[in-house]
Tab-separated table of C-alpha atoms in Angstrom:
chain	number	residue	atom	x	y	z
R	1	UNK	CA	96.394	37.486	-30.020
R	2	UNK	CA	99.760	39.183	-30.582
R	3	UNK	CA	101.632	39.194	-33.281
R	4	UNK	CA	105.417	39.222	-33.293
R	5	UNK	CA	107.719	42.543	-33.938
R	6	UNK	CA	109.065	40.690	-37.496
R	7	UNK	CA	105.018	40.502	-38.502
R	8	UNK	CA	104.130	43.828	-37.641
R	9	UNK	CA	107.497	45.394	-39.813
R	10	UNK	CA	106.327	43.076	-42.554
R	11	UNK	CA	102.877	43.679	-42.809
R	12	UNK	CA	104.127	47.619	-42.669
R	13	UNK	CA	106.134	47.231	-45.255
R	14	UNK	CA	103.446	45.584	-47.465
R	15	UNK	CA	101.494	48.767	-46.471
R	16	UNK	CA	103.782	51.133	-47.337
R	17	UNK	CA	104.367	49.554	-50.445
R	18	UNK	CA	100.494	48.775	-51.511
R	19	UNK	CA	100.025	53.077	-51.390
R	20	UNK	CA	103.109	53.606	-54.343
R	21	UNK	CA	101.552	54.169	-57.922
R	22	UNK	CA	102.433	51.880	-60.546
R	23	UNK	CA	106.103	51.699	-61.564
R	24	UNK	CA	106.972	53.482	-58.133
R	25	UNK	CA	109.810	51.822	-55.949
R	26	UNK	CA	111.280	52.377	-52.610
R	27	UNK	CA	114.380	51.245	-50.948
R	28	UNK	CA	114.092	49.450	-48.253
R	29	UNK	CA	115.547	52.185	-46.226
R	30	UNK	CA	112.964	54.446	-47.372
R	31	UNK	CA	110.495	52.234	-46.141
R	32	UNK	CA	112.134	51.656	-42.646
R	33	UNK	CA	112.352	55.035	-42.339
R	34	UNK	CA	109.077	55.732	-43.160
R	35	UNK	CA	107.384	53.805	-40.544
R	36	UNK	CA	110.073	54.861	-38.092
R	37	UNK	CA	112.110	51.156	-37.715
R	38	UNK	CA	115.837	50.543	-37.696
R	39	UNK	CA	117.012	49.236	-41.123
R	40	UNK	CA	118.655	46.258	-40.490
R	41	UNK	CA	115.387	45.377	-39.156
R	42	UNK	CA	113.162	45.706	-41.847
R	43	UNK	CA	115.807	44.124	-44.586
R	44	UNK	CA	115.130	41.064	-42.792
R	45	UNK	CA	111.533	41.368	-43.089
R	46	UNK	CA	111.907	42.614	-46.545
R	47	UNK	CA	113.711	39.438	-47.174
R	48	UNK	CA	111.123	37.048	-45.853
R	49	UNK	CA	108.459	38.466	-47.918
R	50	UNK	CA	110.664	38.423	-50.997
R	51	UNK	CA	111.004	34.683	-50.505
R	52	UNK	CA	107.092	34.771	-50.013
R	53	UNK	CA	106.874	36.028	-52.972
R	54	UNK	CA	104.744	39.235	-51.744
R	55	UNK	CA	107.452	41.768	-52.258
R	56	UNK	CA	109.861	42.276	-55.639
R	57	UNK	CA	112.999	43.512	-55.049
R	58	UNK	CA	115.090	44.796	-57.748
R	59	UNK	CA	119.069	45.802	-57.358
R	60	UNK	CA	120.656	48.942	-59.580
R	61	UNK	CA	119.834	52.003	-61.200
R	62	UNK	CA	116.021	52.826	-61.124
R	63	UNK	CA	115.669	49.197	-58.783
R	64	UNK	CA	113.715	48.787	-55.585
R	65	UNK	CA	111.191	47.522	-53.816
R	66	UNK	CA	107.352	46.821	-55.417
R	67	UNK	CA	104.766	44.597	-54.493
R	68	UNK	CA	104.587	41.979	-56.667
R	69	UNK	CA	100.728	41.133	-58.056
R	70	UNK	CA	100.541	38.300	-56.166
R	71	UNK	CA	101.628	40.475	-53.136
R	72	UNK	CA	98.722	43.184	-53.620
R	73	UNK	CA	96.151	40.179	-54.156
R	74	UNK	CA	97.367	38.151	-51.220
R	75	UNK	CA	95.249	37.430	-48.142
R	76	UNK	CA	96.451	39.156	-45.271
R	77	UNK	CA	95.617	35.843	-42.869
R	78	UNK	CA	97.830	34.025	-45.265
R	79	UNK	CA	100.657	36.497	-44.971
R	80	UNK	CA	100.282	36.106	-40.394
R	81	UNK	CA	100.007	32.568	-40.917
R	82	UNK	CA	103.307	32.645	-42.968
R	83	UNK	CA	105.042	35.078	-40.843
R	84	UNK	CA	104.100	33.821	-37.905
R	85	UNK	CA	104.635	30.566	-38.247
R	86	UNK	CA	102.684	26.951	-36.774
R	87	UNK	CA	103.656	28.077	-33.399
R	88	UNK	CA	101.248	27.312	-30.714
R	89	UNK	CA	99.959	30.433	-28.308
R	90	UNK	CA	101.103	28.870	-25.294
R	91	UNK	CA	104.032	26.359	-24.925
R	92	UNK	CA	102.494	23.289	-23.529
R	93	UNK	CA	105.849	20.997	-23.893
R	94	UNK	CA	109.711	21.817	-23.844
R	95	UNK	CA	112.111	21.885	-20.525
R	96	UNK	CA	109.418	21.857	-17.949
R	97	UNK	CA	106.400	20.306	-19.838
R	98	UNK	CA	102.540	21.459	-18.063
R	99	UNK	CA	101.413	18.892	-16.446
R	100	UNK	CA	97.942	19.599	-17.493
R	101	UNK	CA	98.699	19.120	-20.917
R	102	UNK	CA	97.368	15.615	-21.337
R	103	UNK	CA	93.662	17.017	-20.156
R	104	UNK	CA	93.794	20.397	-20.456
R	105	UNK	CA	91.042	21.923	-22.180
R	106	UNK	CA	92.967	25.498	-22.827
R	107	UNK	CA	95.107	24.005	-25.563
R	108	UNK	CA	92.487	23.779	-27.543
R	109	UNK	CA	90.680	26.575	-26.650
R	110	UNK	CA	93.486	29.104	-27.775
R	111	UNK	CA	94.714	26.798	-30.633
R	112	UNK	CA	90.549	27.648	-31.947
R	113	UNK	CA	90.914	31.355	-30.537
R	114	UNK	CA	94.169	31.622	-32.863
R	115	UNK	CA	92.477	30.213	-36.031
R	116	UNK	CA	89.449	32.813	-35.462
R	117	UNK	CA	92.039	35.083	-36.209
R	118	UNK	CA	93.493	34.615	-38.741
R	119	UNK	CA	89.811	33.670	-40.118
R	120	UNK	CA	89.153	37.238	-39.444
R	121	UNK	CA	92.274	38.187	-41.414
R	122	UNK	CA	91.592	35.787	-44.323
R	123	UNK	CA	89.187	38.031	-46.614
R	124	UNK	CA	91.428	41.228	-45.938
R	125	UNK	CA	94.234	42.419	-48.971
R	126	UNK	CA	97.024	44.920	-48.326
R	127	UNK	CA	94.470	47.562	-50.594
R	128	UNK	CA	92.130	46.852	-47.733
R	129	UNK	CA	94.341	48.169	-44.795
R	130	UNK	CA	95.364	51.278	-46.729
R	131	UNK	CA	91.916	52.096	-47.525
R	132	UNK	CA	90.817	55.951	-46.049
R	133	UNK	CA	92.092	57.071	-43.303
R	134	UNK	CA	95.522	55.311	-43.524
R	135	UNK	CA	96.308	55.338	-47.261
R	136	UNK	CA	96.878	59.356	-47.194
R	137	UNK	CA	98.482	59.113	-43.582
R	138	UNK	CA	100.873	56.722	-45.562
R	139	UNK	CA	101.394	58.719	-48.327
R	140	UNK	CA	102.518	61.446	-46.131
R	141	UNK	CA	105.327	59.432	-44.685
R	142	UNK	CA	108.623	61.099	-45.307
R	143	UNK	CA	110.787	58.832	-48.122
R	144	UNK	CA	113.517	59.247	-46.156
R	145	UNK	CA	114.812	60.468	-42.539
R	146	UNK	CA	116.297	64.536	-42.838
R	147	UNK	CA	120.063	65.004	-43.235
R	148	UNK	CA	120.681	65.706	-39.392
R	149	UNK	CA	124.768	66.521	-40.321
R	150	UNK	CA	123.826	69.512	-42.222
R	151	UNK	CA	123.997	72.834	-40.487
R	152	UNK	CA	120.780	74.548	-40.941
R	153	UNK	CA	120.188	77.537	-43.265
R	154	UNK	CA	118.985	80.589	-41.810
R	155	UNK	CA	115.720	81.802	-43.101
């Protein structure tokens, strides 16, 4: 299985964000640049999860970006499935339909392959994917990318 470019940003954001102590928020630039992604990029997975309900985003002074409860509770299966989307693995119809596809036995095959994924997903919460080793390796992410228009200071 493979997931999509918009799934992995997401479920890195949920990551980053499962790692901040209570009360802690970061922008959602701080999080792209944290896990080295362009902006624009991860405000639209930001967005998605928002609307998912995973991720609370609040605007202003002393706003940003938390997981909500729900979000650091949530099944990680649920939040491919949801990301992802009902989409097949292969493309049996469309323009040029297979011609297999009324007795093919791959269909099925992948379409049970796909749901033994996310099965393995299912009992898995963002606190389990930031569990030791990665938790600290998060933690250590920079909250946001160096000012490269300063000159630098001699030591």
């Amino acid at each position: 299985m493979r997931l999509t470019k918009f799934t992995d940003l997401a479920l890195r954001a949920v990551m980053r964000l499962a790692v901040c102590d209570e009360g802690e928020t970061l922008t959602t630039r701080e999080v792209a640049d944290g896990v080295a992604v362009p902006h624009t990029h991860m405000a639209k997975a930001i967005t998605r999860l928002q609307h998912l309900g995973v991720v609370e985003a609040r605007r202003g002074r002393g706003g940003g970006l938390a997981l909500t409860d729900f979000g650091r509770h949530a099944s990680i299966g649920w939040m491919v499935r949801e990301l992802e989307g009902d989409g097949e693995v292969v493309a049996c119809e469309g323009d040029q339909p297979c011609p297999l596809r009324a007795a093919c036995r791959l269909r099925g095959a992948l379409r049970e392959a796909q749901e033994a994924f996310h099965r393995t997903l299912d009992p898995l919460t963002p606190a389990d994917l930031v569990s030791s080793p990665t938790g600290p390796v998060l933690m250590g992410l920079p909250r946001a990318r160096p000012d490269r228009s300063a000159a630098p200071t001699e030591p």
